[in-house]
């Protein structure tokens, strides 16, 4: 089968499409025919060698966590031909390939009526948005939420999921993306270059949850914008957020949290249900064939994608 591999950590060009044997299915996993896949900043960061301790130093390495396709070898509840989508949790990746071996708990039936590209755009980013808002930010009916950097892969889902949870949503993005945020349901859209988070007031606040989707703020910087029990949630791990998570409960009722996305069937089913109910849809920035993995990676590395960058596989 054709699959993306790289022989060393490095720039976008190290990743190539090569012929490799099909993955081997053990007793419990599913073999899927991948029809589309999606990129995330994690693909780029791992390939650049930012996580050598976790990702390891054995090469060649596979790429890709998000995929959508059809079951080749499944079980009684997911027989051959079932349309499925999911996120590979393991850092060993493998979604940028014609076939992938996936864990049953990391996939779910694909939402009806969506293309494989739209299904592949969903998993990692929408699960991150759901888990950040619901599990870390405790967002619910009547919550006031600020989403900072709301026009990228995670943000476009976070706007829609926050609305589905019943929140009032304020977004920040560059000026050119305010209209996109509004079209996805944001109640207020702000240009982040015109907002002073340290100033203590931002239109739409005080906030029950400040979700730092882009990840360049901090609890200290935005705490004045939080309500008395408000939570700052970031997507980007750092020593600082680990400390803030531990220390904030000792000093204040406000909280700092880091979301670490988990691939779970129940959450994928929640996402599929939101899609079926027309409360959630994918926003696709660009589509590339598998062979153009370099170009697709560079689009993500630009940090300018509006929604998701998708690979068409077969
Ligand atoms: N912890 C986890 O489990 C987890 C899971 C998923 C993602 N993440 C992390 O979350 C972050 C966002 O992921 P993503 O998939 O949404 O990334 P992305 O799609 O690459 O984000 C692109 C967006 O970033 C915005 N942006 C660029 N510069 C900005 C700035 N200075 N301030 C605010 N926004 C800016 C851009 O909007 P404009 O063009 O309008 O500026 C663009 O729409 C990444 O760092 C990723 O690694 C973490």
Coordinates of C-alpha atoms and ligand atoms in Angstrom, one line a residue:
X1 CA 0.0 0.0 0.0
X2 CA 1.0 3.7 -0.3
X3 CA 1.8 5.4 2.9
X4 CA 3.6 8.4 4.2
X5 CA 6.9 7.7 5.9
X6 CA 10.0 9.7 7.1
X7 CA 13.5 8.5 7.8
X8 CA 14.6 11.4 10.1
X9 CA 13.1 14.3 11.9
X10 CA 13.1 17.5 9.9
X11 CA 11.4 19.9 7.5
X12 CA 8.2 19.2 5.5
X13 CA 10.2 17.6 2.7
X14 CA 11.3 14.6 4.8
X15 CA 7.9 13.1 4.6
X16 CA 7.4 11.0 1.4
X17 CA 4.8 8.6 0.0
X18 CA 6.3 5.1 -0.3
X19 CA 5.2 1.5 -0.8
X20 CA 5.0 -0.5 2.4
X21 CA 3.3 -3.8 3.4
X22 CA -0.3 -3.6 4.7
X23 CA -0.5 -3.2 8.5
X24 CA -1.0 -6.5 10.3
X25 CA -4.3 -6.9 12.3
X26 CA -4.1 -8.4 15.7
X27 CA -7.0 -10.1 17.5
X28 CA -8.8 -7.0 18.6
X29 CA -8.3 -4.2 16.2
X30 CA -10.0 -3.2 12.9
X31 CA -8.3 -2.9 9.6
X32 CA -9.7 0.1 7.7
X33 CA -9.4 1.3 4.1
X34 CA -8.5 5.0 4.6
X35 CA -10.4 7.2 2.2
X36 CA -9.4 10.6 3.6
X37 CA -7.2 11.9 6.5
X38 CA -6.6 15.3 8.1
X39 CA -3.5 17.1 9.4
X40 CA -3.1 18.7 12.8
X41 CA -0.3 20.8 14.2
X42 CA 0.7 17.6 16.1
X43 CA 1.7 15.9 12.8
X44 CA 4.1 18.8 12.1
X45 CA 5.5 19.1 15.6
X46 CA 6.3 15.3 15.8
X47 CA 7.8 15.3 12.3
X48 CA 10.0 18.3 13.3
X49 CA 11.3 16.2 16.2
X50 CA 9.8 18.3 19.0
X51 CA 8.8 15.2 21.1
X52 CA 11.7 12.7 20.6
X53 CA 11.3 11.2 24.0
X54 CA 7.7 10.3 23.4
X55 CA 7.8 9.6 19.7
X56 CA 11.1 7.8 19.9
X57 CA 14.2 7.6 17.6
X58 CA 13.3 4.5 15.6
X59 CA 12.7 5.2 11.9
X60 CA 11.1 5.1 9.4
X61 CA 8.1 6.7 11.1
X62 CA 4.4 6.8 10.0
X63 CA 2.3 10.0 10.0
X64 CA -1.3 10.9 10.7
X65 CA -3.9 10.6 13.5
X66 CA -7.2 11.6 11.8
X67 CA -8.8 9.3 9.3
X68 CA -12.1 8.3 7.8
X69 CA -12.9 5.3 5.6
X70 CA -14.4 1.8 5.5
X71 CA -13.9 -1.3 7.5
X72 CA -11.9 -4.0 5.7
X73 CA -11.8 -6.4 8.7
X74 CA -13.9 -5.6 11.7
X75 CA -16.3 -7.5 14.0
X76 CA -20.0 -8.3 14.2
X77 CA -21.0 -4.7 15.2
X78 CA -18.6 -3.1 12.6
X79 CA -18.7 -5.4 9.6
X80 CA -16.8 -5.0 6.3
X81 CA -17.9 -1.9 4.5
X82 CA -19.1 0.1 7.5
X83 CA -18.2 3.8 7.1
X84 CA -16.2 4.8 10.1
X85 CA -14.0 7.7 11.3
X86 CA -11.6 8.1 14.2
X87 CA -8.4 9.3 15.8
X88 CA -5.3 7.2 16.4
X89 CA -4.3 7.8 20.0
X90 CA -0.8 6.2 19.7
X91 CA 2.1 8.5 18.9
X92 CA 3.1 5.9 16.3
X93 CA 0.4 7.3 14.1
X94 CA -0.4 5.7 10.7
X95 CA -3.5 7.5 9.2
X96 CA -1.7 8.9 6.2
X97 CA -1.9 5.5 4.4
X98 CA -4.2 3.5 2.2
X99 CA -4.9 1.1 5.1
X100 CA -4.6 1.6 8.8
X101 CA -5.0 -0.7 11.8
X102 CA -7.1 1.0 14.4
X103 CA -8.4 0.3 17.9
X104 CA -12.2 -0.3 18.1
X105 CA -12.5 2.2 21.0
X106 CA -10.9 4.9 18.8
X107 CA -13.5 4.9 16.0
X108 CA -17.2 5.3 15.5
X109 CA -19.7 5.1 12.7
X110 CA -19.3 8.1 10.4
X111 CA -22.1 10.7 10.4
X112 CA -24.6 10.2 7.6
X113 CA -24.4 12.2 4.4
X114 CA -20.9 13.6 4.9
X115 CA -18.0 13.0 2.4
X116 CA -15.0 11.1 3.7
X117 CA -13.0 14.4 3.6
X118 CA -15.6 16.0 5.9
X119 CA -15.5 13.0 8.3
X120 CA -11.7 13.0 8.4
X121 CA -11.7 16.7 9.3
X122 CA -13.6 16.0 12.5
X123 CA -11.8 13.7 15.0
X124 CA -8.8 15.3 16.7
X125 CA -9.9 18.9 16.5
X126 CA -13.5 18.4 17.4
X127 CA -12.6 16.1 20.3
X128 CA -10.2 18.7 21.6
X129 CA -12.9 21.3 21.4
X130 CA -15.5 19.1 23.1
X131 CA -13.1 18.0 25.9
X132 CA -11.8 21.5 26.5
X133 CA -15.2 23.1 26.7
X134 CA -17.2 20.3 28.5
X135 CA -14.6 18.5 30.6
X136 CA -12.1 21.3 31.5
X137 CA -14.2 24.4 31.1
X138 CA -17.5 22.9 32.4
X139 CA -19.3 25.0 29.8
X140 CA -23.0 24.6 29.8
X141 CA -26.3 26.5 29.3
X142 CA -25.8 30.2 30.0
X143 CA -22.0 30.0 30.2
X144 CA -20.0 32.9 28.8
X145 CA -17.1 31.7 26.8
X146 CA -14.2 33.4 25.1
X147 CA -12.5 31.4 22.3
X148 CA -9.1 32.9 21.5
X149 CA -7.8 32.0 18.0
X150 CA -11.1 30.7 16.9
X151 CA -10.7 30.3 13.1
X152 CA -8.3 27.3 13.0
X153 CA -8.8 23.6 13.1
X154 CA -9.9 23.4 16.8
X155 CA -11.6 26.8 16.9
X156 CA -14.1 26.3 14.1
X157 CA -15.4 23.3 16.1
X158 CA -15.2 25.0 19.5
X159 CA -17.5 27.8 18.3
X160 CA -20.2 25.4 17.2
X161 CA -19.8 23.0 20.2
X162 CA -19.9 25.9 22.7
X163 CA -23.2 27.1 21.0
X164 CA -24.6 23.6 21.1
X165 CA -23.8 23.4 24.8
X166 CA -25.9 26.6 25.3
X167 CA -23.1 29.2 25.8
X168 CA -22.8 32.7 24.7
X169 CA -19.6 32.9 22.6
X170 CA -17.1 35.6 22.0
X171 CA -14.3 34.9 19.6
X172 CA -10.9 36.4 18.7
X173 CA -9.3 36.0 15.3
X174 CA -7.6 38.2 12.8
X175 CA -9.9 40.8 11.3
X176 CA -10.2 38.8 8.0
X177 CA -11.6 35.7 9.9
X178 CA -14.3 37.5 12.0
X179 CA -16.9 36.8 9.4
X180 CA -16.1 33.1 9.4
X181 CA -16.5 33.0 13.2
X182 CA -19.8 34.8 13.0
X183 CA -21.1 32.4 10.3
X184 CA -20.3 29.5 12.7
X185 CA -22.5 31.1 15.5
X186 CA -20.2 33.4 17.5
X187 CA -22.3 36.1 19.2
X188 CA -19.4 38.6 19.3
X189 CA -16.3 38.5 17.1
X190 CA -13.2 40.5 18.0
X191 CA -9.9 41.2 16.2
X192 CA -7.2 39.9 18.6
X193 CA -4.9 42.7 17.6
X194 CA -7.4 45.2 19.0
X195 CA -7.9 43.5 22.3
X196 CA -5.9 44.0 25.5
X197 CA -6.4 40.9 27.6
X198 CA -4.5 42.3 30.5
X199 CA -6.9 45.3 30.7
X200 CA -9.5 43.4 32.8
X201 CA -12.4 44.0 30.5
X202 CA -13.3 42.5 27.1
X203 CA -16.7 42.8 25.4
X204 CA -18.9 39.8 26.4
X205 CA -17.1 39.2 29.7
X206 CA -16.5 38.4 32.5
X207 CA -16.1 34.8 31.2
X208 CA -16.9 31.5 32.8
X209 CA -14.4 29.9 30.4
X210 CA -11.5 31.5 28.4
X211 CA -10.4 28.8 26.0
X212 CA -6.9 29.7 24.6
X213 CA -7.3 27.7 21.4
X214 CA -4.2 29.2 19.8
X215 CA -2.3 28.8 23.1
X216 CA -0.2 32.0 23.4
X217 CA -1.9 33.5 26.5
X218 CA -1.6 32.5 30.2
X219 CA -3.8 32.3 33.3
X220 CA -1.9 35.3 34.8
X221 CA -2.6 37.4 31.7
X222 CA -6.3 36.7 31.4
X223 CA -7.4 36.1 35.0
X224 CA -8.9 39.6 35.2
X225 CA -11.4 38.6 32.4
X226 CA -12.6 35.5 34.3
X227 CA -15.7 35.4 36.5
X228 CA -15.3 34.5 40.1
X229 CA -15.3 30.8 39.3
X230 CA -14.0 31.1 35.7
X231 CA -11.6 28.7 34.1
X232 CA -8.7 29.3 31.7
X233 CA -8.2 26.4 29.4
X234 CA -5.2 26.1 27.1
X235 CA -4.4 23.6 24.3
X236 CA -0.6 24.1 24.6
X237 CA 1.4 22.2 27.2
X238 CA 4.1 24.1 29.1
X239 CA 5.7 24.0 32.6
X240 CA 3.7 27.1 33.4
X241 CA 0.3 25.6 32.8
X242 CA 1.3 22.5 34.8
X243 CA 2.2 24.8 37.7
X244 CA -0.9 27.0 37.3
X245 CA -3.1 23.9 37.3
X246 CA -1.6 22.7 40.6
X247 CA -1.4 26.2 42.3
X248 CA -4.6 27.9 41.3
X249 CA -6.8 25.8 43.6
X250 CA -4.7 26.9 46.6
X251 CA -5.2 30.6 46.0
X252 CA -8.4 31.3 44.1
X253 CA -11.7 29.8 42.9
X254 CA -10.6 30.5 39.4
X255 CA -8.9 27.6 37.7
X256 CA -6.2 26.9 35.0
X257 CA -6.5 23.7 33.0
X258 CA -4.7 22.0 30.1
X259 CA -6.8 19.9 27.7
X260 CA -5.1 16.8 26.5
X261 CA -7.2 15.2 23.8
X262 CA -8.3 11.6 24.2
X263 CA -9.7 9.4 21.4
X264 CA -12.9 7.8 22.8
X265 CA -15.8 6.1 21.0
X266 CA -18.4 7.8 23.2
X267 CA -17.1 11.3 22.4
X268 CA -16.8 10.4 18.6
X269 CA -20.5 9.4 18.8
X270 CA -21.3 12.7 20.5
X271 CA -19.6 14.5 17.6
X272 CA -21.4 12.4 15.0
X273 CA -24.8 13.1 16.8
X274 CA -24.1 16.9 16.7
X275 CA -23.4 16.5 13.0
X276 CA -26.6 14.5 12.4
X277 CA -28.5 17.2 14.3
X278 CA -26.9 19.9 12.0
X279 CA -25.3 21.6 15.0
X280 CA -21.8 20.9 13.8
X281 CA -20.0 20.8 10.4
X282 CA -16.5 20.7 9.2
X283 CA -14.8 23.7 7.7
X284 CA -12.2 22.6 5.2
X285 CA -9.4 25.1 4.4
X286 CA -7.7 23.0 1.7
X287 CA -7.7 19.5 0.2
X288 CA -4.5 17.8 -1.1
X289 CA -3.9 14.3 -2.6
X290 CA -1.8 12.0 -0.4
X291 CA 1.2 12.5 -2.7
X292 CA 1.2 16.2 -1.8
X293 CA 1.9 15.6 1.9
X294 CA 4.6 18.3 1.9
X295 CA 2.3 21.0 0.5
X296 CA -0.4 20.0 3.0
X297 CA 2.1 20.1 5.9
X298 CA 3.3 23.6 4.8
X299 CA -0.3 24.9 4.9
X300 CA -0.6 23.7 8.5
X301 CA 2.8 25.1 9.4
X302 CA 1.7 28.5 8.0
X303 CA -0.7 28.8 11.1
X304 CA -3.1 30.5 8.7
X305 CA -5.5 27.6 8.0
X306 CA -9.2 28.5 8.2
X307 CA -10.5 25.2 9.6
X308 CA -8.9 21.9 8.5
X309 CA -6.4 20.7 6.0
X310 CA -7.4 17.4 4.5
X311 CA -5.7 14.6 2.5
X312 CA -7.7 12.7 -0.1
X313 CA -6.3 9.1 0.1
X314 CA -8.3 6.8 -2.2
Ligands
LIG1 N1 -3.6 19.7 23.9 C1 -4.2 19.0 22.9 O1 -4.7 17.9 23.1 C2 -4.3 19.7 21.6 C3 -5.2 19.1 20.6 C4 -5.3 19.8 19.4 C5 -4.5 21.0 19.1 N2 -3.7 21.4 20.1 C6 -2.9 22.7 19.9 O2 -3.9 23.7 19.7 C7 -3.4 24.7 18.9 C8 -4.4 25.0 17.8 O3 -4.6 23.9 17.0 P1 -5.4 24.1 15.6 O4 -5.5 22.7 15.0 O5 -6.6 24.9 15.8 O6 -4.3 24.9 14.8 P2 -4.4 25.6 13.4 O7 -5.5 25.1 12.6 O8 -3.0 25.5 12.8 O9 -4.6 27.2 13.8 C9 -4.6 28.1 12.8 C10 -5.3 29.3 13.2 O10 -4.4 30.0 14.2 C11 -4.8 31.4 14.2 N3 -3.7 32.2 14.6 C12 -2.5 32.4 14.0 N4 -1.7 33.3 14.7 C13 -2.5 33.6 15.8 C14 -2.2 34.5 16.9 N5 -1.1 35.1 17.1 N6 -3.2 34.6 17.9 C15 -4.4 33.9 17.8 N7 -4.7 33.1 16.7 C16 -3.7 33.0 15.8 C17 -5.1 31.6 12.7 O11 -6.1 32.6 12.7 P3 -5.8 34.1 12.1 O12 -5.3 33.8 10.6 O13 -7.2 34.7 12.1 O14 -4.8 34.7 12.9 C18 -5.5 30.3 12.1 O15 -6.9 30.3 11.8 C19 -2.0 24.2 18.3 O16 -1.0 24.7 19.1 C20 -2.1 22.7 18.6 O17 -0.9 22.1 18.7 C21 -3.5 20.8 21.3

